[in-house]
Coordinates of C-alpha atoms in Angstrom, one line a residue:
M1 CA 0.0 0.0 0.0
P2 CA 1.5 3.4 -0.9
K3 CA 2.8 5.5 2.0
S4 CA 0.6 8.4 1.0
T5 CA -2.5 6.2 1.4
I6 CA -1.4 5.0 4.8
S7 CA -0.7 8.5 5.9
E8 CA -4.1 9.6 4.8
E9 CA -5.8 6.8 6.7
K10 CA -3.8 7.5 9.9
K11 CA -4.7 11.1 9.6
A12 CA -8.4 10.3 9.3
E13 CA -8.1 8.0 12.3
D14 CA -6.3 10.6 14.4
L15 CA -8.8 13.4 13.6
E16 CA -11.7 11.0 13.9
I17 CA -13.4 12.6 11.0
V18 CA -16.3 11.0 9.1
E19 CA -18.1 12.5 6.1
S20 CA -21.8 11.7 6.8
R21 CA -23.7 11.9 3.6
A22 CA -26.8 11.8 5.7
D23 CA -26.1 15.4 6.6
G24 CA -23.8 16.5 3.8
E25 CA -21.2 17.7 6.3
V26 CA -17.9 16.7 7.8
E27 CA -18.6 15.3 11.3
Q28 CA -16.6 14.0 14.2
Q29 CA -16.8 10.3 14.6
N30 CA -17.7 10.7 18.3
E31 CA -21.0 12.3 17.4
L32 CA -24.6 11.2 18.2
K33 CA -24.7 7.5 18.2
R34 CA -27.6 5.5 16.7
D35 CA -27.8 3.4 19.8
F36 CA -31.5 3.7 20.6
K37 CA -33.1 0.3 20.6
P38 CA -36.3 -0.1 18.6
R39 CA -38.3 -1.0 21.6
Q40 CA -37.0 2.1 23.4
V41 CA -38.1 4.3 20.5
F42 CA -41.5 2.7 20.4
M43 CA -42.1 3.1 24.2
F44 CA -40.6 6.7 24.0
S45 CA -43.1 7.5 21.3
I46 CA -46.0 6.4 23.6
A47 CA -44.6 7.8 26.9
C48 CA -43.9 11.3 25.6
A49 CA -47.6 11.6 24.6
I50 CA -48.8 10.8 28.1
G51 CA -48.3 13.7 30.6
T52 CA -49.9 15.8 33.2
G53 CA -51.9 17.6 30.5
L54 CA -54.1 14.6 30.1
V55 CA -54.1 13.4 33.7
I56 CA -54.7 16.8 35.3
G57 CA -55.4 19.4 32.5
S58 CA -58.4 17.5 31.1
G59 CA -60.3 18.4 34.3
G60 CA -60.2 22.1 33.6
A61 CA -61.3 21.4 30.0
L62 CA -64.2 19.3 31.2
A63 CA -65.4 22.0 33.6
K64 CA -65.3 24.6 30.9
G65 CA -66.7 22.8 27.9
G66 CA -68.5 19.6 29.2
P67 CA -68.0 16.0 28.0
G68 CA -69.2 16.6 24.5
S69 CA -66.9 19.5 23.8
L70 CA -64.0 17.6 25.5
L71 CA -64.4 14.5 23.3
I72 CA -64.8 16.4 20.0
S73 CA -61.8 18.6 20.8
Y74 CA -59.5 15.7 21.6
I75 CA -60.6 13.9 18.4
L76 CA -60.0 17.0 16.2
I77 CA -56.6 17.8 17.8
G78 CA -55.7 14.2 17.8
I79 CA -56.3 13.9 14.1
A80 CA -54.1 17.0 13.5
V81 CA -51.3 15.6 15.7
F82 CA -51.5 12.3 13.8
F83 CA -50.9 14.1 10.5
V84 CA -48.0 16.0 12.1
M85 CA -46.5 12.6 13.0
T86 CA -47.0 11.0 9.6
G87 CA -45.6 14.1 7.8
M88 CA -42.6 14.0 10.0
G89 CA -42.2 10.3 9.4
E90 CA -42.2 10.7 5.6
M91 CA -39.4 13.2 5.8
A92 CA -37.3 11.4 8.4
A93 CA -37.6 8.0 6.7
F94 CA -36.6 9.4 3.3
L95 CA -33.9 11.8 4.6
P96 CA -32.6 10.6 8.0
M97 CA -30.9 13.4 9.8
N98 CA -29.6 14.1 13.3
K99 CA -30.3 17.8 13.4
G100 CA -33.8 17.8 14.7
F101 CA -36.8 19.6 13.3
G102 CA -34.8 22.7 12.6
G103 CA -32.5 20.7 10.3
Y104 CA -35.5 19.7 8.1
A105 CA -36.8 23.3 8.1
T106 CA -33.4 24.6 7.0
R107 CA -33.0 22.0 4.2
L108 CA -36.5 22.0 2.9
V109 CA -37.9 25.5 3.5
D110 CA -35.4 28.3 4.3
P111 CA -32.4 28.5 6.6
A112 CA -34.0 31.4 8.4
F113 CA -37.1 29.3 9.0
G114 CA -34.9 26.5 10.3
F115 CA -33.1 28.9 12.6
A116 CA -36.4 30.0 14.1
T117 CA -37.7 26.4 14.3
G118 CA -34.6 25.1 16.1
W119 CA -34.5 27.8 18.7
N120 CA -38.3 27.7 19.2
Y121 CA -38.0 24.0 20.0
F122 CA -35.1 24.7 22.3
F123 CA -37.0 27.4 24.2
K124 CA -40.1 25.2 24.4
Y125 CA -38.4 22.4 26.3
C126 CA -36.2 24.8 28.3
M127 CA -39.5 26.2 29.7
A128 CA -41.2 22.8 30.0
M129 CA -38.4 21.4 32.1
P130 CA -38.7 23.8 35.1
T131 CA -42.5 23.4 34.8
N132 CA -42.3 19.7 35.3
L133 CA -39.8 20.1 38.1
T134 CA -42.2 22.4 39.8
A135 CA -45.0 19.9 39.2
A136 CA -42.9 17.1 40.8
G137 CA -42.2 19.3 43.8
L138 CA -45.9 20.1 44.3
V139 CA -46.7 16.4 44.0
I140 CA -44.5 15.8 47.0
Q141 CA -46.0 18.7 48.9
Y142 CA -49.3 16.8 48.8
W143 CA -47.7 14.6 51.5
R144 CA -45.3 17.1 53.0
P145 CA -46.8 20.6 52.8
D146 CA -44.3 21.7 55.4
L147 CA -41.4 21.5 53.0
N148 CA -40.6 24.2 50.5
V149 CA -41.0 23.2 46.9
A150 CA -37.5 24.5 46.1
I151 CA -36.0 21.5 48.0
W152 CA -37.7 19.0 45.6
I153 CA -36.9 21.1 42.5
A154 CA -33.2 20.7 43.5
V155 CA -33.4 17.0 44.2
F156 CA -35.3 16.1 41.1
A157 CA -33.1 18.4 38.9
V158 CA -30.0 16.4 40.0
I159 CA -31.8 13.1 39.1
I160 CA -32.9 14.0 35.6
I161 CA -29.7 15.8 34.8
S162 CA -27.7 12.7 35.8
I163 CA -29.9 10.5 33.5
N164 CA -29.2 12.8 30.6
V165 CA -25.4 12.6 31.0
L166 CA -25.5 8.9 30.5
H167 CA -25.0 7.0 27.2
V168 CA -28.1 7.4 25.0
S169 CA -28.8 3.6 25.4
A170 CA -28.9 4.1 29.2
F171 CA -31.2 7.1 28.8
G172 CA -33.4 5.1 26.5
E173 CA -33.6 2.2 28.9
T174 CA -34.6 4.6 31.8
E175 CA -37.3 6.2 29.6
F176 CA -38.4 2.7 28.5
C177 CA -39.1 1.7 32.1
L178 CA -40.8 5.0 33.0
G179 CA -42.8 4.8 29.8
A180 CA -44.0 1.3 30.6
A181 CA -45.0 2.5 34.1
K182 CA -47.0 5.4 32.5
V183 CA -48.8 3.1 30.2
I184 CA -49.8 0.8 33.0
I185 CA -50.9 3.8 35.1
M186 CA -53.1 5.1 32.3
I187 CA -54.7 1.7 31.7
M188 CA -55.5 1.5 35.5
I189 CA -56.9 5.0 35.6
M190 CA -59.1 4.5 32.5
T191 CA -60.3 1.1 33.7
T192 CA -61.2 2.6 37.1
C193 CA -63.3 5.3 35.5
L194 CA -65.1 2.8 33.3
V195 CA -65.8 0.5 36.2
I196 CA -67.2 3.5 38.2
A197 CA -69.4 4.6 35.3
L198 CA -70.8 1.0 35.1
G199 CA -71.6 0.9 38.7
G200 CA -68.6 -1.0 40.0
G201 CA -67.6 1.6 42.6
P202 CA -68.3 1.4 46.4
N203 CA -71.5 3.5 45.9
H204 CA -72.7 1.2 43.1
D205 CA -74.1 4.2 41.1
R206 CA -74.3 3.3 37.4
S207 CA -74.0 6.6 35.7
G208 CA -73.3 5.5 32.1
F209 CA -73.9 8.5 29.9
R210 CA -76.2 10.1 32.3
Y211 CA -74.0 13.2 32.7
W212 CA -74.2 13.8 28.9
H213 CA -77.9 14.5 29.5
E214 CA -77.9 16.1 32.9
P215 CA -76.2 18.6 33.2
G216 CA -75.5 18.1 29.5
A217 CA -72.8 17.5 26.9
F218 CA -71.9 21.1 26.3
A219 CA -71.1 23.6 29.1
E220 CA -71.3 27.4 28.9
Y221 CA -68.0 29.3 29.5
L222 CA -67.5 33.0 30.3
V223 CA -70.9 34.0 28.7
K224 CA -74.4 32.4 28.5
G225 CA -76.1 30.8 25.6
N226 CA -74.7 29.3 22.3
K227 CA -71.8 31.7 22.4
G228 CA -70.9 30.4 25.9
R229 CA -71.0 26.8 24.6
F230 CA -68.8 27.7 21.7
L231 CA -66.3 29.3 24.0
G232 CA -66.4 26.2 26.2
W233 CA -65.6 24.1 23.2
W234 CA -62.8 26.4 22.1
A235 CA -61.3 26.2 25.7
C236 CA -61.3 22.4 25.2
M237 CA -59.5 22.8 21.9
C238 CA -56.7 24.9 23.5
Q239 CA -56.4 22.6 26.5
A240 CA -56.2 19.6 24.1
C241 CA -53.2 21.2 22.4
F242 CA -51.4 21.4 25.7
S243 CA -52.4 17.8 26.5
Y244 CA -51.0 16.5 23.2
T245 CA -47.8 18.4 23.7
G246 CA -44.8 16.1 23.4
T247 CA -46.4 13.6 21.0
E248 CA -43.9 14.7 18.3
V249 CA -40.9 14.3 20.7
V250 CA -40.1 10.9 19.3
G251 CA -38.9 12.7 16.1
I252 CA -35.9 13.9 18.1
T253 CA -34.8 10.3 18.7
F254 CA -34.7 9.6 14.9
G255 CA -31.2 11.0 14.8
E256 CA -30.1 8.3 17.3
T257 CA -32.2 5.4 15.9
P258 CA -30.6 2.6 14.1
N259 CA -32.0 1.6 10.7
P260 CA -34.2 4.7 10.5
R261 CA -35.9 3.6 7.3
K262 CA -37.4 0.6 9.1
N263 CA -37.8 1.8 12.6
I264 CA -39.2 5.3 12.0
P265 CA -42.3 4.1 10.2
R266 CA -43.0 1.7 13.0
A267 CA -42.8 4.4 15.6
V268 CA -45.0 6.8 13.6
K269 CA -47.7 4.1 12.9
Q270 CA -48.2 3.7 16.7
T271 CA -49.3 7.3 16.9
F272 CA -52.8 6.5 15.8
W273 CA -53.3 3.8 18.4
R274 CA -51.9 5.8 21.4
I275 CA -54.1 8.8 20.4
G276 CA -57.2 6.6 20.1
C277 CA -56.5 4.6 23.3
F278 CA -55.1 7.0 25.8
Y279 CA -56.6 10.3 24.8
V280 CA -60.0 9.7 23.1
I281 CA -61.0 6.8 25.3
G282 CA -59.5 8.5 28.4
V283 CA -61.6 11.6 28.1
L284 CA -64.7 9.6 27.1
V285 CA -64.7 7.5 30.3
L286 CA -63.9 10.6 32.3
G287 CA -67.0 12.4 30.9
M288 CA -69.0 9.3 32.0
A289 CA -67.7 9.3 35.5
V290 CA -67.7 13.1 36.5
P291 CA -70.4 15.7 35.8
Y292 CA -68.8 19.0 34.5
D293 CA -70.7 21.1 37.1
N294 CA -69.6 19.2 40.1
A295 CA -68.3 21.5 42.8
Q296 CA -65.4 19.2 43.6
L297 CA -64.3 19.2 40.0
I298 CA -64.5 23.0 39.7
G299 CA -62.5 23.3 43.0
A300 CA -59.9 20.8 41.8
T301 CA -59.3 22.8 38.6
K302 CA -58.2 25.8 40.7
Q303 CA -55.4 23.7 42.4
S304 CA -51.9 23.3 41.0
T305 CA -50.6 19.9 40.1
S306 CA -51.1 17.6 43.1
A307 CA -53.4 14.6 43.0
G308 CA -56.3 16.6 44.2
A309 CA -56.3 18.5 40.9
S310 CA -56.8 15.4 38.8
P311 CA -60.4 14.8 37.5
F312 CA -59.7 11.1 37.7
V313 CA -59.2 11.5 41.5
V314 CA -62.5 13.4 41.6
A315 CA -64.2 10.5 39.8
A316 CA -62.8 8.0 42.4
S317 CA -63.8 10.3 45.3
L318 CA -67.4 10.6 44.0
A319 CA -67.5 6.8 43.8
G320 CA -66.3 6.5 47.4
I321 CA -62.8 5.2 46.7
K322 CA -60.7 6.7 49.5
V323 CA -57.1 5.6 48.8
F324 CA -57.1 6.7 45.2
P325 CA -55.6 10.2 45.7
D326 CA -52.4 8.8 47.2
I327 CA -52.0 6.3 44.4
I328 CA -52.5 8.9 41.7
N329 CA -50.1 11.2 43.5
G330 CA -47.3 8.6 43.3
C331 CA -48.2 8.1 39.6
L332 CA -48.0 11.8 38.9
L333 CA -44.4 11.8 40.3
I334 CA -43.4 9.2 37.6
F335 CA -45.2 11.3 34.9
T336 CA -43.4 14.6 35.9
L337 CA -39.9 13.1 36.3
S338 CA -40.2 11.3 32.9
A339 CA -41.3 14.5 31.3
G340 CA -38.5 16.5 32.9
S341 CA -35.9 14.1 31.7
S342 CA -37.2 14.1 28.2
D343 CA -37.3 17.9 28.2
I344 CA -33.5 18.1 28.8
Y345 CA -33.0 15.5 26.1
C346 CA -35.1 17.4 23.5
A347 CA -33.6 20.8 24.4
S348 CA -30.0 19.5 24.1
R349 CA -30.6 17.8 20.8
S350 CA -32.2 20.9 19.4
L351 CA -29.2 23.0 20.4
Y352 CA -26.9 20.3 19.0
G353 CA -28.8 20.4 15.6
L354 CA -28.6 24.2 15.6
A355 CA -24.8 24.1 16.2
R356 CA -24.4 21.5 13.4
D357 CA -26.2 23.9 11.0
G358 CA -24.0 26.8 12.1
Q359 CA -26.9 28.5 13.8
A360 CA -25.5 28.2 17.3
P361 CA -21.9 28.2 18.7
R362 CA -20.0 25.2 17.4
I363 CA -19.1 24.1 20.8
F364 CA -22.6 22.7 21.3
A365 CA -22.0 20.3 18.4
K366 CA -19.2 18.6 20.3
T367 CA -19.9 15.2 22.0
L368 CA -18.3 12.8 24.4
K369 CA -17.0 9.5 23.0
N370 CA -20.3 7.9 24.0
G371 CA -22.2 10.3 21.7
N372 CA -23.6 12.6 24.4
P373 CA -23.6 16.3 23.4
I374 CA -22.4 17.3 26.9
Y375 CA -22.1 21.0 26.3
A376 CA -25.7 21.2 25.0
V377 CA -26.9 19.1 27.8
C378 CA -25.3 21.5 30.3
V379 CA -26.9 24.5 28.8
A380 CA -30.3 22.8 28.7
S381 CA -29.9 21.6 32.3
A382 CA -29.1 25.2 33.5
F383 CA -32.7 26.2 32.9
A384 CA -33.6 24.1 36.0
L385 CA -32.6 27.2 37.9
V386 CA -35.7 28.9 36.5
G387 CA -37.8 26.5 38.5
F388 CA -36.7 28.2 41.7
L389 CA -38.9 31.2 40.7
N390 CA -41.7 28.9 42.0
A391 CA -40.2 28.9 45.5
S392 CA -42.0 32.2 46.1
K393 CA -45.6 32.7 47.3
S394 CA -46.8 33.1 43.7
T395 CA -46.0 29.5 42.8
G396 CA -49.2 28.8 41.0
Q397 CA -49.1 32.0 39.0
V398 CA -45.5 31.4 37.7
F399 CA -46.4 27.8 37.0
Q400 CA -49.3 28.9 34.8
Y401 CA -47.0 31.4 33.0
F402 CA -44.7 28.4 32.1
V403 CA -47.7 26.4 30.9
S404 CA -48.9 29.2 28.6
L405 CA -45.4 29.7 27.1
T406 CA -45.0 25.9 26.6
T407 CA -48.3 25.5 24.8
I408 CA -47.6 28.3 22.3
F409 CA -44.1 27.0 21.6
A410 CA -45.6 23.6 21.0
V411 CA -48.2 24.7 18.5
L412 CA -45.4 26.7 16.6
N413 CA -43.4 23.5 16.5
W414 CA -46.2 21.6 14.9
M415 CA -46.7 24.3 12.3
A416 CA -42.9 24.2 11.5
I417 CA -43.1 20.5 10.9
L418 CA -46.1 20.8 8.7
V419 CA -44.7 23.6 6.6
S420 CA -41.5 21.6 6.2
H421 CA -43.5 18.5 5.1
I422 CA -45.6 20.5 2.6
S423 CA -42.4 21.9 1.1
F424 CA -41.0 18.3 1.0
R425 CA -44.0 17.1 -1.0
R426 CA -43.8 20.0 -3.4
A427 CA -40.1 19.3 -3.9
L428 CA -40.8 15.6 -4.6
K429 CA -43.4 16.6 -7.3
A430 CA -41.2 19.3 -8.8
Q431 CA -38.2 17.0 -9.1
G432 CA -40.1 14.0 -10.4
V433 CA -39.6 11.7 -7.4
S434 CA -42.3 9.1 -7.2
L435 CA -44.1 8.3 -3.9
E436 CA -43.1 4.7 -4.5
D437 CA -39.5 5.7 -3.8
L438 CA -40.5 6.8 -0.3
P439 CA -39.8 4.2 2.5
Y440 CA -43.0 5.4 4.2
V441 CA -46.1 7.2 2.8
G442 CA -48.5 8.8 5.3
F443 CA -52.2 8.2 5.2
L444 CA -54.1 11.0 3.3
Q445 CA -50.9 13.1 2.9
P446 CA -50.3 15.9 2.0
Y447 CA -53.9 16.8 2.5
G448 CA -53.7 15.9 6.2
S449 CA -50.8 18.3 6.7
Y450 CA -53.0 21.2 5.3
Y451 CA -55.8 20.2 7.7
A452 CA -53.4 20.1 10.6
L453 CA -51.8 23.4 9.6
I454 CA -55.1 25.2 9.5
I455 CA -56.2 23.8 12.9
S456 CA -52.8 24.8 14.4
L457 CA -53.0 28.3 13.0
L458 CA -56.5 28.8 14.3
V459 CA -55.5 27.7 17.8
L460 CA -52.4 29.8 17.7
L461 CA -54.2 33.0 16.7
F462 CA -57.2 32.6 18.9
S463 CA -55.7 31.0 22.0
G464 CA -55.8 34.4 23.7
Y465 CA -59.5 34.9 23.4
D466 CA -60.0 34.8 27.2
T467 CA -57.7 37.8 27.6
F468 CA -60.5 40.0 26.3
I469 CA -63.4 38.5 28.4
P470 CA -64.7 40.0 30.7
R471 CA -61.9 42.6 30.5
F472 CA -58.5 43.0 28.8
K473 CA -55.7 41.4 30.7
V474 CA -52.3 42.6 29.6
D475 CA -50.1 39.9 31.2
T476 CA -52.2 37.1 29.8
F477 CA -52.2 38.6 26.4
I478 CA -48.4 38.9 26.4
L479 CA -48.0 35.3 27.5
K480 CA -50.4 34.0 24.8
Y481 CA -48.6 35.8 21.9
I482 CA -45.0 36.4 22.9
G483 CA -44.0 33.1 21.3
I484 CA -45.2 34.2 17.9
V485 CA -43.2 37.4 18.2
I486 CA -40.1 35.5 19.2
F487 CA -40.5 33.1 16.2
I488 CA -41.0 35.8 13.6
G489 CA -38.2 37.8 15.2
N490 CA -35.8 34.9 14.8
V491 CA -36.8 34.5 11.1
C492 CA -36.2 38.2 10.4
L493 CA -32.9 38.1 12.4
W494 CA -31.4 35.3 10.4
K495 CA -32.5 36.8 7.1
F496 CA -30.9 40.1 8.1
L497 CA -27.7 38.4 9.1
K498 CA -27.3 35.8 6.4
R499 CA -29.5 37.1 3.6
S500 CA -31.0 33.6 3.3
K501 CA -33.8 32.9 0.7
Q502 CA -36.6 30.4 0.6
W503 CA -35.8 27.3 -1.4
K504 CA -37.6 26.8 -4.6
A505 CA -39.2 23.3 -5.0
S506 CA -36.8 22.5 -7.8
E507 CA -33.8 23.5 -5.7
V508 CA -34.5 21.5 -2.5
D509 CA -31.8 19.0 -1.8
L510 CA -33.4 15.5 -2.0
V511 CA -30.3 13.6 -2.8
T512 CA -27.6 14.1 -0.2
G513 CA -27.5 11.3 2.3
R514 CA -30.0 8.9 0.7
R515 CA -27.6 6.4 -0.9
E516 CA -26.1 5.0 2.3
F517 CA -29.4 4.6 4.0
E518 CA -31.0 2.9 0.9
E519 CA -28.1 0.4 0.8
M520 CA -28.5 -0.5 4.5
E521 CA -32.3 -0.6 4.4
H522 CA -32.6 -4.4 4.7
K523 CA -30.0 -4.9 7.4
T524 CA -30.6 -5.7 11.0
D525 CA -30.2 -2.9 13.6
A526 CA -26.8 -4.2 14.7
E527 CA -25.6 -4.7 11.1
W528 CA -26.9 -1.2 10.3
N529 CA -24.9 0.4 13.1
Q530 CA -21.7 -1.5 12.2
G531 CA -21.9 -1.5 8.4
F532 CA -23.0 2.0 7.9
W533 CA -20.3 3.8 9.8
K534 CA -17.6 1.4 8.5
K535 CA -18.7 2.1 4.9
V536 CA -18.7 5.9 5.4
L537 CA -15.3 5.8 7.1
A538 CA -13.9 3.8 4.2
K539 CA -15.2 6.3 1.7
T540 CA -13.6 9.1 3.7
R541 CA -10.2 7.3 3.7
Q542 CA -10.3 6.8 0.0
K543 CA -10.6 10.5 -0.5

């Protein structure tokens, strides 16, 4: 072998450089590792969709809109989220990338749009993490009200940060266990409500669909009459968006998933079943077990995040089950810790993707040898300090501020994914790429993306309707719409700094990175991990 060739190979080994055609960039070999096991990805996709928004937030929606409005809203938003997932699945299976949603927005729409998307996703989960830490602290206060919530914020912050410093496979295994526990908990809660509605509780009251007739299926909110019932339904729509927040989080794991062309479609297809089982059926049995005008339910919606605020606890209490609040409180602790851990994961990977695209300092693209983007994880973890704002007397108020910000950021994230997918489909058509060449084709796409985009836009624009009734509330108005201002501001900032332009459909890059993934498509996960990187390294050395 010629000395020049040996020298080049040694140089490549010393620098640990690999050209990943999946991203079209020169990367360090110790980058994100595709070490998520398929079962971990599948459980992660389910677990991220189940949070306190469903277990607790659904009670406020029931009290405002009634069981009919609640069910309709969760179905409509659920359909929209399903199309968000299938659109994301099409892009990720055809062009696997490890830059997060901002990477797809940069490549398929406009670098400025990708810049705003990536930072929006980062901000969303940086705000969600202290929210969940606060929720965990308030859960413990249910048993120990004498201890300040700041103590538990500190303890739980150390736990979830430690989990995120581990190898991605260890993180995946932890989330797998927590996700399995959440699934079992939700099945238990829904079964309990169904048994209560069928007369199996200690009071043996068979309510069935009685509460749909008296007090009724649709509640009045803020004003009387049909207008009040409409506002009640819209309140349920906004709450449903918060409840579904996190469903798309599994897309972040696609950058660390082996054999993405096989495993991504599997994870996406599960979306329909988790939406149908846990959300739609969950709110259906809840509306059968609790009347929306019950004083205990209305009082519970004014609480924070302890077990007493859960409408499922109210259902058990009305049926005469005494021990249920303590059980639910323990379950909520699992929900909040799992959510907080995944928040750091999502925020750090978003920052990593921004750095990879040159839209954040390059240091955040560096990883440990185990593939952990440690600097990005440290920055995301630092936002745990924001949770200590809740140590003051205004804990509930600050907590609601975080919830409002998180919801707006989440809807903006959905819209960014949908716009990217619509641009992706237009590019396929303009460049003559057949749908048969896609590893995965979503049901009713791209029409589903248009439907989901319209729904998301309406919720985004009119989520602040209650700031004008009965009087204008400045602080609430700012919280409802500041996310939009930040997003648009980021787009304008990047366009001003980089003079970026929107890609034409014929100019979108649909080639870079496809070949290696197509060649490895029929391999097992282990073969994919080993063969893909060996092949890419060999090509780099040849150059």
